[in-house]
């Protein structure tokens, strides 16, 4: 297009007897300069697009490593997950989740590390990597928690911490929980009633347990057939609307009544976004365990 414009300018200069004059030369220089500037801008834009594609590819691979797909069914439990990143153009952040089938039942974890960006992703990878090893090998959930504490003590900096909820669901529906300063799970019964599974005593997050309070206590709950348990991060409960009101999770349990667990969780996530009226200010991870 620049060459076409330049050729037309030359022809028009010749037609108007302006070729070689100051006016004609100015017009030719202006067209030529604009064309060159457009070519440079286009080259820079294409380079940025290629770099963005490479960055997104790396982010997708990192997401698959850090947050792989969770099986839809484990040992009679229907499982669904949802993740929303607060950082634009990224799919991962400081929140994490995992569910595995261990010799003693289904073990799940949901956590939230301090900070955002790549530092948060690195910290999440430390905790999640330790969990994936311990969840299969350790005999009790308390032993799994001890492994996470040791990993956090070795790999997290002095100012870094992570809130974590560990859950173990046995074949008969018994639930064992350990809470490291994390929001309590929400248990929704088959009759529609709901309650939060609060720990018997509060505990500090991972990375801060050595400063007092000791290890968090092990406490228990139960899932009867048709019951479900929602593990989540504070990106959901602390989502605010324009009036500054937090998201009322306990009042939205009817959204989890959908027959399909994935549809139920997607409905809940969409409702959180509608509550804020825009993008979430913090990462939000959701993991739903539904006993058939």
XYZ file of C-alpha atoms in Angstrom:
292
model
C 0.000 0.000 0.000
C 2.905 2.332 0.665
C 4.331 1.656 -2.785
C 0.940 2.235 -4.401
C 0.500 5.525 -2.529
C 4.014 6.619 -3.473
C 3.400 5.790 -7.164
C 0.138 7.724 -7.184
C 1.848 10.691 -5.567
C 4.517 10.712 -8.289
C 1.886 10.544 -11.061
C -0.197 13.309 -9.498
C 2.916 15.484 -9.055
C 3.746 15.046 -12.713
C 0.148 15.746 -13.739
C 0.003 18.945 -11.654
C 3.514 20.030 -12.689
C 4.668 19.843 -9.062
C 7.332 17.156 -9.465
C 10.664 18.506 -8.233
C 9.124 21.485 -6.515
C 9.180 21.996 -2.756
C 5.474 21.136 -2.511
C 5.822 17.980 -4.566
C 8.925 16.789 -2.722
C 7.224 17.422 0.646
C 4.255 15.298 -0.398
C 6.508 12.449 -1.554
C 8.585 12.559 1.640
C 5.419 12.551 3.767
C 4.012 9.473 1.982
C 7.354 7.685 2.133
C 7.851 8.478 5.842
C 4.334 7.338 6.731
C 4.834 4.080 4.824
C 8.150 3.340 6.539
C 6.688 4.126 9.973
C 3.739 1.807 9.262
C 6.101 -0.999 8.248
C 8.138 -0.584 11.449
C 4.992 -0.520 13.597
C 3.661 -3.624 11.872
C 6.936 -5.479 12.411
C 6.947 -4.577 16.119
C 3.310 -5.632 16.503
C 3.958 -8.975 14.835
C 6.966 -9.552 17.111
C 4.859 -8.790 20.184
C 2.154 -11.168 18.970
C 4.700 -13.970 18.555
C 6.055 -13.327 22.057
C 2.514 -13.351 23.474
C 1.779 -16.657 21.760
C 4.954 -18.166 23.225
C 4.101 -16.822 26.694
C 0.594 -18.253 26.507
C 1.976 -21.594 25.380
C 4.345 -21.669 28.364
C 1.452 -20.681 30.661
C -0.698 -23.505 29.307
C 2.094 -26.032 29.870
C 2.697 -24.678 33.381
C -1.004 -24.955 34.129
C -1.079 -28.566 32.962
C 1.880 -29.353 35.232
C 0.701 -27.392 38.258
C -3.045 -27.967 37.905
C -3.685 -31.077 35.794
C -7.154 -32.338 35.106
C -8.796 -33.933 38.129
C -10.675 -37.210 37.480
C -14.421 -36.723 37.286
C -15.026 -39.708 39.588
C -12.897 -41.203 42.346
C -13.996 -44.075 44.554
C -17.701 -43.221 44.303
C -17.183 -39.458 44.617
C -18.075 -37.139 41.786
C -15.456 -34.374 41.569
C -15.533 -31.010 39.821
C -13.021 -28.152 39.887
C -13.011 -24.530 38.788
C -10.203 -21.987 38.671
C -10.349 -18.262 37.946
C -7.150 -16.222 37.790
C -7.214 -12.568 38.799
C -4.241 -11.787 36.535
C -5.207 -10.869 33.005
C -4.044 -13.169 30.177
C -2.895 -15.868 32.645
C -4.521 -19.120 33.641
C -2.658 -19.903 36.831
C -1.850 -18.076 40.048
C -1.299 -18.671 43.735
C -4.340 -20.898 44.324
C -4.085 -24.651 43.825
C -6.068 -27.856 44.212
C -5.655 -31.599 43.808
C -7.611 -34.788 44.437
C -6.086 -38.281 44.421
C -7.185 -41.812 45.237
C -4.993 -43.061 48.087
C -5.057 -46.479 49.803
C -7.254 -45.044 52.583
C -9.705 -43.131 50.399
C -9.917 -39.946 48.379
C -7.568 -37.209 49.542
C -8.029 -33.615 48.397
C -6.285 -30.329 49.008
C -7.107 -26.705 48.259
C -4.674 -23.940 49.113
C -3.801 -20.304 48.632
C -0.233 -19.013 48.838
C 0.766 -15.481 49.683
C 1.361 -13.082 46.804
C 0.551 -13.033 43.123
C 2.308 -13.601 39.822
C 5.243 -15.914 39.226
C 6.352 -15.856 42.880
C 2.947 -17.185 43.929
C 3.068 -19.865 41.228
C 6.492 -21.010 42.447
C 5.287 -21.218 46.058
C 2.166 -23.095 45.031
C 4.308 -25.591 43.122
C 6.372 -26.252 46.268
C 3.348 -27.072 48.424
C 1.504 -28.988 45.737
C 4.561 -31.035 44.812
C 5.024 -32.111 48.425
C 1.339 -32.991 48.689
C 1.360 -35.185 45.595
C 4.113 -37.320 47.075
C 2.737 -37.453 50.607
C -0.898 -38.089 49.657
C -0.006 -41.488 48.224
C 2.677 -42.565 50.673
C 1.642 -41.347 54.133
C -0.624 -43.476 56.295
C -2.582 -40.664 57.952
C -3.705 -37.194 56.968
C -1.715 -35.784 59.881
C 1.424 -37.288 58.332
C 0.542 -35.605 55.041
C 0.274 -32.302 56.871
C 3.656 -32.862 58.506
C 5.232 -33.390 55.080
C 3.741 -30.134 53.854
C 5.062 -28.313 56.929
C 8.573 -29.610 56.313
C 8.413 -28.647 52.623
C 7.163 -25.176 53.517
C 9.906 -24.763 56.088
C 12.606 -25.726 53.594
C 11.400 -24.021 50.432
C 9.286 -21.008 51.425
C 10.969 -17.786 52.474
C 10.588 -16.364 55.973
C 7.799 -14.017 54.894
C 5.899 -16.490 52.697
C 3.011 -18.647 53.834
C 0.108 -20.650 52.468
C -3.356 -21.402 53.804
C -4.286 -25.028 53.137
C -7.237 -27.334 53.785
C -6.605 -31.088 53.664
C -9.527 -33.495 53.335
C -9.752 -37.284 53.348
C -12.990 -39.080 52.465
C -13.165 -42.778 53.329
C -15.266 -45.400 51.582
C -18.081 -45.078 54.143
C -18.299 -41.292 53.818
C -16.257 -40.368 56.871
C -14.350 -37.120 56.373
C -11.076 -36.196 58.065
C -9.991 -32.566 57.868
C -6.897 -30.525 58.736
C -7.074 -26.765 58.357
C -4.005 -24.511 58.119
C -5.686 -21.123 58.474
C -7.911 -21.733 55.451
C -11.629 -20.956 54.968
C -13.648 -23.928 56.297
C -15.281 -26.352 53.839
C -18.969 -25.959 53.093
C -20.996 -29.164 53.482
C -24.344 -29.260 51.700
C -26.692 -32.064 52.726
C -29.039 -33.900 50.397
C -32.015 -32.073 51.957
C -30.532 -28.665 51.072
C -29.269 -27.695 54.518
C -25.692 -26.447 54.683
C -23.049 -25.719 57.288
C -19.373 -24.879 57.454
C -17.045 -27.557 58.833
C -15.164 -25.334 61.275
C -11.989 -26.652 62.934
C -12.081 -27.270 66.666
C -9.187 -24.832 67.129
C -7.766 -22.204 64.765
C -4.293 -22.755 63.351
C -1.685 -20.719 61.536
C -0.987 -21.167 57.808
C 1.845 -23.284 56.472
C 5.141 -21.480 56.902
C 4.010 -19.816 60.128
C 3.281 -22.826 62.351
C 6.676 -22.547 64.035
C 5.717 -19.144 65.440
C 3.160 -20.619 67.839
C -0.031 -22.578 68.114
C 1.484 -25.914 67.174
C 0.070 -28.178 64.523
C -3.591 -27.834 63.569
C -5.937 -30.413 65.098
C -7.506 -33.210 63.110
C -11.284 -32.946 63.092
C -14.008 -34.931 61.391
C -17.270 -34.704 59.488
C -19.396 -37.074 57.431
C -20.842 -37.221 53.919
C -23.987 -39.308 53.527
C -25.172 -40.388 50.068
C -26.297 -37.289 48.205
C -24.202 -34.921 50.345
C -21.448 -32.758 48.918
C -18.505 -30.785 50.250
C -17.105 -27.617 48.682
C -13.465 -26.656 49.211
C -12.651 -23.109 48.119
C -10.234 -20.207 48.521
C -10.926 -16.739 49.870
C -11.096 -15.361 46.349
C -14.695 -16.595 46.409
C -15.873 -15.568 49.867
C -14.030 -12.230 49.804
C -15.317 -11.200 46.374
C -17.035 -7.827 46.864
C -19.772 -6.103 44.926
C -19.875 -2.362 44.297
C -21.413 -1.809 47.724
C -18.425 -3.542 49.354
C -20.438 -6.611 50.404
C -18.742 -10.015 50.471
C -20.107 -12.855 48.394
C -22.725 -14.727 50.517
C -21.596 -18.280 49.846
C -23.863 -19.805 52.500
C -26.888 -18.253 50.752
C -25.966 -19.641 47.344
C -25.993 -23.353 48.127
C -29.030 -23.841 45.879
C -26.684 -23.313 42.921
C -25.029 -26.642 43.764
C -28.210 -28.656 43.246
C -27.588 -29.213 39.531
C -27.417 -32.902 38.635
C -24.007 -32.502 37.035
C -21.275 -31.425 39.441
C -19.395 -29.482 36.772
C -22.535 -27.551 35.816
C -23.199 -26.808 39.496
C -19.696 -25.444 40.012
C -19.824 -23.394 36.818
C -23.115 -21.887 37.968
C -21.520 -20.923 41.282
C -18.475 -19.404 39.591
C -20.657 -17.371 37.222
C -22.677 -16.119 40.179
C -19.499 -14.923 41.925
C -18.495 -12.986 38.808
C -21.994 -11.513 38.557
C -21.773 -10.479 42.221
C -18.577 -8.497 41.632
C -19.842 -7.016 38.385
C -16.506 -7.597 36.683
C -13.235 -9.543 36.880
C -12.292 -11.030 40.247
C -9.759 -9.126 42.333
C -8.152 -12.344 43.589
C -7.598 -15.877 42.326
C -10.451 -18.245 43.118
C -10.237 -22.052 43.232
C -13.225 -24.335 43.813
C -13.251 -28.099 44.338
C -16.525 -29.965 44.801
C -16.725 -33.494 46.223
C -20.145 -35.079 45.804
C -21.001 -38.473 47.250
C -23.366 -40.420 45.063
